[in-house]
Amino acid sequence: MVERLSEDRRGGSVRRTSSIDIEALAADPATLRFSGRSRDALTRNPGAPPTPIARALVRATVSAGVVDSLSVHPHVPGADQLVGKRLAVGFRTAIWRNLREEYDAGTPLHALLDELPGAHVISGFAVRRLAAQAGPATAVRPGVRRLDVCAGWAADSEAAAEYRATGQSPPPLAMPLAPSRPALGADAAGWHTLAPLRPGSMSRRRRLDVWLDSAAGIRVDAVFRDVFCDDDGAERTLHEYAVQALVDAATHEVQAIEATPVLLPHTECPSTAGTAQAMISAPVRGLRERVSMDLFGPSCCTHLNDLLRTLADVPVLAAALPAWRPAS
């Protein structure tokens, strides 16, 4: 497996890292705890320690898809208006309406809140594992599966065929899940503090590196990984995708982009990488809206879409880059 999450920092770069840890409660698998951290940090010279420039924390409890409690740091007005909202429908719109300054500023706090709906989607893997361990009496009953929401769950996909035949979601292709390499690699300073995962819990982790290329523009290297902590305490990778892009330094339009599927759960998933090309010539600041309008349905990947949406904050991070010269 290609190792992308822990690549070394570059001199003259800004890195945003984030993680959303997800824990299903054994007493009530329908209730989930989310714990999120994010950090922006500037690296002035190769090998130098990073200088943190912004941080954020989010804690949330979600029952049956509805936010029961929410605490954020830094505290901002309007965050309490997200309590009672359903993550699957309208949550990101509620962020836009109630925390517009955070949205416009592209802050780490907004990045964490914007991540909660996607984190809730992947939590189903942990919930199903927990229910299966509890025995048949508490097993999660299959519901009506929405199809054509992505390539992996297209109506004519292998996963959909197995679901129709068995009433159960098929396991990921890479079962047993591949052991994850350490997320921090040799460059532990390149990440915010990651708490150890408890067995049965999950984490969605992201890295977004931005630096200036005087000959080309703004370079972008982004990656995410979803991990699950097995019963033996080993972290195992469920999803991983990477995107590299070139952004015009003056117009902030996407000049070039390439998506690389690293590890995905279903046969058809990797076929969606080419959809990232639809973002060429688009202003990165508007990618959240552009992705929502243009990339949906059975030809796309929801995980890639979420990764592309994070590129909307590239101009914010690029603005933090100083005029940089290597140390003499």
Short mmCIF file of C-alpha atoms in Angstrom, two decimals:
data_model
loop_
_atom_site.label_atom_id
_atom_site.label_comp_id
_atom_site.label_asym_id
_atom_site.label_seq_id
_atom_site.Cartn_x
_atom_site.Cartn_y
_atom_site.Cartn_z
CA MET A 1 0.00 0.00 0.00
CA VAL A 2 1.26 3.48 -0.85
CA GLU A 3 2.05 5.41 2.32
CA ARG A 4 0.76 8.96 2.00
CA LEU A 5 -0.61 10.10 5.34
CA SER A 6 2.71 10.66 7.08
CA GLU A 7 4.80 12.26 4.32
CA ASP A 8 7.40 14.73 5.56
CA ARG A 9 6.69 18.43 5.78
CA ARG A 10 8.28 20.75 3.23
CA GLY A 11 10.09 23.95 4.06
CA GLY A 12 7.94 27.01 3.38
CA SER A 13 4.65 25.12 3.76
CA VAL A 14 1.50 25.25 5.84
CA ARG A 15 -0.10 22.01 6.97
CA ARG A 16 -3.62 21.47 8.28
CA THR A 17 -4.20 18.18 10.06
CA SER A 18 -7.49 17.00 11.50
CA SER A 19 -8.93 13.90 13.11
CA ILE A 20 -12.45 12.86 14.11
CA ASP A 21 -12.51 9.90 16.50
CA ILE A 22 -15.79 7.96 16.59
CA GLU A 23 -16.91 5.65 19.36
CA ALA A 24 -20.14 3.66 19.42
CA LEU A 25 -21.47 3.01 22.91
CA ALA A 26 -21.87 -0.68 23.77
CA ALA A 27 -24.95 0.06 25.88
CA ASP A 28 -26.62 1.89 22.98
CA PRO A 29 -24.98 1.47 19.55
CA ALA A 30 -27.30 4.13 18.13
CA THR A 31 -25.45 6.71 20.27
CA LEU A 32 -22.05 7.87 19.07
CA ARG A 33 -19.35 10.05 20.57
CA PHE A 34 -17.28 12.23 18.26
CA SER A 35 -14.00 13.81 19.32
CA GLY A 36 -12.29 16.10 16.83
CA ARG A 37 -8.97 17.96 16.76
CA SER A 38 -7.44 20.16 14.11
CA ARG A 39 -4.28 22.24 13.77
CA ASP A 40 -2.75 24.60 11.22
CA ALA A 41 1.05 24.80 11.42
CA LEU A 42 3.73 26.64 9.45
CA THR A 43 7.06 24.99 8.59
CA ARG A 44 9.60 27.66 7.64
CA ASN A 45 12.60 25.48 6.78
CA PRO A 46 13.11 21.78 5.98
CA GLY A 47 13.41 19.74 9.15
CA ALA A 48 12.46 22.67 11.39
CA PRO A 49 9.76 22.27 14.05
CA PRO A 50 6.37 23.57 12.90
CA THR A 51 4.88 26.76 14.32
CA PRO A 52 1.19 26.26 15.22
CA ILE A 53 -0.96 29.14 13.96
CA ALA A 54 -4.50 27.87 14.70
CA ARG A 55 -6.19 25.04 16.58
CA ALA A 56 -9.70 23.74 17.18
CA LEU A 57 -11.53 21.08 19.20
CA VAL A 58 -15.00 19.59 18.80
CA ARG A 59 -16.88 17.18 21.07
CA ALA A 60 -20.31 15.87 20.11
CA THR A 61 -22.81 13.19 21.08
CA VAL A 62 -25.12 11.96 18.34
CA SER A 63 -28.17 9.72 18.82
CA ALA A 64 -29.98 8.20 15.84
CA GLY A 65 -28.23 10.72 13.60
CA VAL A 66 -29.25 13.80 15.62
CA VAL A 67 -26.75 16.00 17.47
CA ASP A 68 -27.62 15.75 21.19
CA SER A 69 -24.72 17.78 22.55
CA LEU A 70 -21.89 19.86 21.10
CA SER A 71 -18.94 21.71 22.56
CA VAL A 72 -16.34 23.60 20.53
CA HIS A 73 -13.06 25.39 21.11
CA PRO A 74 -12.59 28.18 20.43
CA HIS A 75 -16.11 29.00 21.53
CA VAL A 76 -18.02 30.86 18.85
CA PRO A 77 -21.56 32.27 18.85
CA GLY A 78 -24.03 30.14 16.94
CA ALA A 79 -22.49 26.74 17.67
CA ASP A 80 -25.34 25.87 20.04
CA GLN A 81 -27.76 26.25 17.10
CA LEU A 82 -26.35 23.02 15.66
CA VAL A 83 -27.70 20.96 18.58
CA GLY A 84 -30.83 19.12 17.49
CA LYS A 85 -29.81 19.09 13.83
CA ARG A 86 -29.70 15.89 11.82
CA LEU A 87 -26.25 15.17 10.38
CA ALA A 88 -27.54 13.51 7.21
CA VAL A 89 -29.72 16.39 6.03
CA GLY A 90 -29.00 20.11 6.22
CA PHE A 91 -26.23 20.09 8.83
CA ARG A 92 -23.68 21.82 6.63
CA THR A 93 -26.28 24.38 5.62
CA ALA A 94 -26.90 25.02 9.33
CA ILE A 95 -23.16 25.63 9.80
CA TRP A 96 -23.22 28.13 6.92
CA ARG A 97 -26.19 29.96 8.41
CA ASN A 98 -25.13 30.02 12.05
CA LEU A 99 -21.33 30.16 11.84
CA ARG A 100 -20.88 32.17 8.66
CA GLU A 101 -17.70 33.88 9.88
CA GLU A 102 -16.05 30.51 10.51
CA TYR A 103 -17.14 29.31 7.07
CA ASP A 104 -15.88 32.42 5.28
CA ALA A 105 -12.57 32.37 7.17
CA GLY A 106 -11.97 28.67 6.45
CA THR A 107 -10.98 27.99 10.05
CA PRO A 108 -9.90 24.65 11.55
CA LEU A 109 -13.11 24.73 13.62
CA HIS A 110 -15.24 24.95 10.49
CA ALA A 111 -13.23 22.10 8.95
CA LEU A 112 -14.05 19.85 11.93
CA LEU A 113 -17.75 20.70 11.99
CA ASP A 114 -17.98 20.21 8.23
CA GLU A 115 -16.45 16.76 8.72
CA LEU A 116 -19.12 15.46 11.12
CA PRO A 117 -21.64 14.29 8.47
CA GLY A 118 -18.98 12.23 6.68
CA ALA A 119 -17.71 10.82 9.95
CA HIS A 120 -21.25 9.77 10.80
CA VAL A 121 -21.53 7.88 7.51
CA ILE A 122 -18.45 5.76 8.16
CA SER A 123 -19.51 5.10 11.77
CA GLY A 124 -21.87 2.44 10.45
CA PHE A 125 -18.89 0.10 10.10
CA ALA A 126 -18.14 0.33 13.83
CA VAL A 127 -21.81 0.02 14.79
CA ARG A 128 -22.23 -3.14 12.72
CA ARG A 129 -19.10 -4.69 14.20
CA LEU A 130 -20.27 -3.86 17.73
CA ALA A 131 -23.75 -5.29 17.12
CA ALA A 132 -22.32 -8.48 15.62
CA GLN A 133 -20.19 -9.04 18.71
CA ALA A 134 -23.25 -8.62 20.94
CA GLY A 135 -24.99 -11.55 19.25
CA PRO A 136 -28.03 -12.17 17.04
CA ALA A 137 -30.49 -10.64 19.49
CA THR A 138 -28.96 -7.21 19.09
CA ALA A 139 -27.74 -7.46 15.50
CA VAL A 140 -28.44 -4.45 13.32
CA ARG A 141 -31.38 -5.27 11.06
CA PRO A 142 -30.91 -4.43 7.40
CA GLY A 143 -32.93 -1.46 6.24
CA VAL A 144 -33.57 -0.08 2.79
CA ARG A 145 -30.19 0.70 1.28
CA ARG A 146 -30.00 3.83 -0.88
CA LEU A 147 -28.42 2.97 -4.20
CA ASP A 148 -26.78 5.08 -6.91
CA VAL A 149 -25.32 7.43 -4.30
CA CYS A 150 -21.79 6.47 -5.39
CA ALA A 151 -19.97 4.03 -7.68
CA GLY A 152 -19.44 1.45 -4.94
CA TRP A 153 -23.17 1.41 -4.25
CA ALA A 154 -24.47 1.83 -7.79
CA ALA A 155 -27.61 -0.16 -8.52
CA ASP A 156 -25.59 -2.54 -10.73
CA SER A 157 -22.55 -2.78 -8.43
CA GLU A 158 -21.27 -6.00 -6.85
CA ALA A 159 -22.03 -4.61 -3.38
CA ALA A 160 -25.65 -3.89 -4.32
CA ALA A 161 -26.05 -7.39 -5.77
CA GLU A 162 -24.78 -8.99 -2.57
CA TYR A 163 -27.01 -6.75 -0.47
CA ARG A 164 -30.06 -7.78 -2.46
CA ALA A 165 -29.12 -11.46 -2.08
CA THR A 166 -28.24 -11.45 1.64
CA GLY A 167 -29.78 -8.32 3.17
CA GLN A 168 -26.35 -7.39 4.54
CA SER A 169 -23.67 -4.96 3.43
CA PRO A 170 -20.68 -6.86 2.04
CA PRO A 171 -17.37 -6.60 3.90
CA PRO A 172 -14.63 -4.41 2.42
CA LEU A 173 -12.57 -6.07 -0.29
CA ALA A 174 -9.48 -5.93 1.89
CA MET A 175 -10.86 -8.04 4.74
CA PRO A 176 -9.20 -8.61 7.05
CA LEU A 177 -8.40 -4.91 6.92
CA ALA A 178 -4.81 -4.01 6.15
CA PRO A 179 -2.84 -2.91 9.22
CA SER A 180 -2.23 0.83 9.16
CA ARG A 181 1.29 2.12 9.29
CA PRO A 182 1.82 4.70 12.04
CA ALA A 183 -0.05 7.87 11.08
CA LEU A 184 2.79 10.05 12.35
CA GLY A 185 5.62 8.22 10.65
CA ALA A 186 9.06 9.57 11.50
CA ASP A 187 7.71 13.12 11.62
CA ALA A 188 5.54 13.15 14.74
CA ALA A 189 5.80 16.95 14.90
CA GLY A 190 3.91 17.13 11.62
CA TRP A 191 0.64 16.16 13.34
CA HIS A 192 -1.48 17.40 16.20
CA THR A 193 -1.83 15.08 19.20
CA LEU A 194 -3.66 11.87 18.30
CA ALA A 195 -5.26 10.06 21.23
CA PRO A 196 -5.00 6.24 21.21
CA LEU A 197 -8.09 4.62 19.74
CA ARG A 198 -10.10 2.22 21.87
CA PRO A 199 -10.92 -1.20 20.39
CA GLY A 200 -14.05 -0.91 18.27
CA SER A 201 -13.65 2.81 17.59
CA MET A 202 -12.78 4.59 14.35
CA SER A 203 -11.00 7.73 13.23
CA ARG A 204 -11.07 9.86 10.08
CA ARG A 205 -7.73 11.65 9.62
CA ARG A 206 -6.82 14.33 7.10
CA ARG A 207 -3.70 16.16 6.02
CA LEU A 208 -3.65 19.21 3.72
CA ASP A 209 -0.23 20.61 2.73
CA VAL A 210 0.05 23.93 0.87
CA TRP A 211 3.23 25.58 -0.42
CA LEU A 212 4.29 28.08 -3.08
CA ASP A 213 6.04 27.08 -6.28
CA SER A 214 7.44 30.29 -7.75
CA ALA A 215 7.48 28.79 -11.24
CA ALA A 216 3.96 27.41 -11.16
CA GLY A 217 1.69 28.64 -8.36
CA ILE A 218 0.28 27.05 -5.22
CA ARG A 219 0.98 23.35 -4.77
CA VAL A 220 -1.45 21.20 -2.82
CA ASP A 221 -1.03 17.69 -1.41
CA ALA A 222 -4.07 16.32 0.43
CA VAL A 223 -4.88 12.89 1.83
CA PHE A 224 -7.37 11.23 4.15
CA ARG A 225 -7.50 7.87 5.85
CA ASP A 226 -10.27 6.13 7.78
CA VAL A 227 -9.00 3.66 10.37
CA PHE A 228 -10.68 1.13 12.64
CA CYS A 229 -9.20 -0.13 15.91
CA ASP A 230 -9.56 -3.91 16.07
CA ASP A 231 -10.13 -5.96 19.21
CA ASP A 232 -6.39 -6.49 19.59
CA GLY A 233 -5.75 -2.73 19.57
CA ALA A 234 -4.28 -2.69 16.04
CA GLU A 235 -5.35 0.12 13.73
CA ARG A 236 -6.53 -1.06 10.32
CA THR A 237 -7.21 1.02 7.22
CA LEU A 238 -10.73 1.10 5.77
CA HIS A 239 -10.47 3.96 3.22
CA GLU A 240 -7.62 6.06 1.89
CA TYR A 241 -7.54 8.62 -0.94
CA ALA A 242 -5.00 11.26 -2.01
CA VAL A 243 -5.22 14.38 -4.19
CA GLN A 244 -2.49 16.58 -5.61
CA ALA A 245 -3.33 19.89 -7.26
CA LEU A 246 -1.85 23.05 -8.72
CA VAL A 247 -3.70 26.30 -8.03
CA ASP A 248 -3.11 29.63 -9.78
CA ALA A 249 -1.58 32.01 -7.22
CA ALA A 250 -3.43 35.04 -8.59
CA THR A 251 -6.89 33.72 -9.52
CA HIS A 252 -6.97 30.72 -7.14
CA GLU A 253 -8.37 28.59 -9.94
CA VAL A 254 -7.48 24.90 -10.20
CA GLN A 255 -4.89 24.48 -12.95
CA ALA A 256 -4.23 20.75 -12.59
CA ILE A 257 -5.46 17.99 -10.30
CA GLU A 258 -4.91 14.27 -9.84
CA ALA A 259 -6.75 11.91 -7.49
CA THR A 260 -5.15 8.65 -6.35
CA PRO A 261 -7.28 5.90 -4.78
CA VAL A 262 -5.08 4.08 -2.27
CA LEU A 263 -7.50 1.74 -0.48
CA LEU A 264 -11.27 1.58 -1.05
CA PRO A 265 -13.89 -1.00 -0.03
CA HIS A 266 -15.66 -2.03 -3.25
CA THR A 267 -14.71 -3.15 -6.75
CA GLU A 268 -16.09 -0.13 -8.57
CA CYS A 269 -14.74 2.54 -6.19
CA PRO A 270 -11.37 3.28 -7.87
CA SER A 271 -13.09 4.04 -11.21
CA THR A 272 -14.17 7.44 -9.87
CA ALA A 273 -10.71 9.03 -9.61
CA GLY A 274 -11.14 10.81 -12.93
CA THR A 275 -14.10 12.84 -11.66
CA ALA A 276 -11.64 15.20 -9.96
CA GLN A 277 -10.84 16.59 -13.43
CA ALA A 278 -14.22 18.35 -13.38
CA MET A 279 -12.72 20.80 -10.89
CA ILE A 280 -10.14 22.19 -13.36
CA SER A 281 -10.63 25.96 -13.89
CA ALA A 282 -12.91 26.16 -10.84
CA PRO A 283 -12.03 28.68 -8.08
CA VAL A 284 -10.93 26.56 -5.12
CA ARG A 285 -12.76 28.78 -2.63
CA GLY A 286 -16.05 27.61 -4.14
CA LEU A 287 -15.23 23.91 -4.31
CA ARG A 288 -17.63 22.94 -1.52
CA GLU A 289 -20.54 24.23 -3.58
CA ARG A 290 -19.10 23.08 -6.92
CA VAL A 291 -18.57 19.51 -5.71
CA SER A 292 -22.10 19.35 -4.31
CA MET A 293 -23.60 20.56 -7.59
CA ASP A 294 -21.46 18.62 -10.07
CA LEU A 295 -20.26 15.42 -8.42
CA PHE A 296 -23.03 13.09 -7.30
CA GLY A 297 -24.59 9.80 -8.25
CA PRO A 298 -23.20 6.43 -9.34
CA SER A 299 -20.22 7.80 -11.27
CA CYS A 300 -18.72 9.47 -8.19
CA CYS A 301 -17.18 8.68 -4.79
CA THR A 302 -18.46 10.40 -1.65
CA HIS A 303 -15.07 9.98 0.04
CA LEU A 304 -13.25 11.67 -2.85
CA ASN A 305 -15.90 14.40 -2.89
CA ASP A 306 -15.27 15.17 0.77
CA LEU A 307 -11.53 15.33 0.13
CA LEU A 308 -12.02 17.70 -2.81
CA ARG A 309 -14.22 19.94 -0.67
CA THR A 310 -11.37 20.50 1.79
CA LEU A 311 -9.38 22.23 -0.97
CA ALA A 312 -11.70 25.22 -0.52
CA ASP A 313 -9.43 26.30 2.36
CA VAL A 314 -6.25 26.36 0.25
CA PRO A 315 -6.29 30.19 -0.21
CA VAL A 316 -6.68 30.64 3.56
CA LEU A 317 -3.66 28.46 4.24
CA ALA A 318 -1.64 29.99 1.40
CA ALA A 319 -2.22 33.46 2.88
CA ALA A 320 -0.32 32.31 5.98
CA LEU A 321 2.82 31.57 3.95
CA PRO A 322 5.55 34.18 4.43
CA ALA A 323 8.10 35.16 1.85
CA TRP A 324 10.32 32.12 2.37
CA ARG A 325 14.04 31.57 1.89
CA PRO A 326 15.94 28.51 3.06
CA ALA A 327 18.13 29.05 6.10
CA SER A 328 21.70 29.95 5.09
#
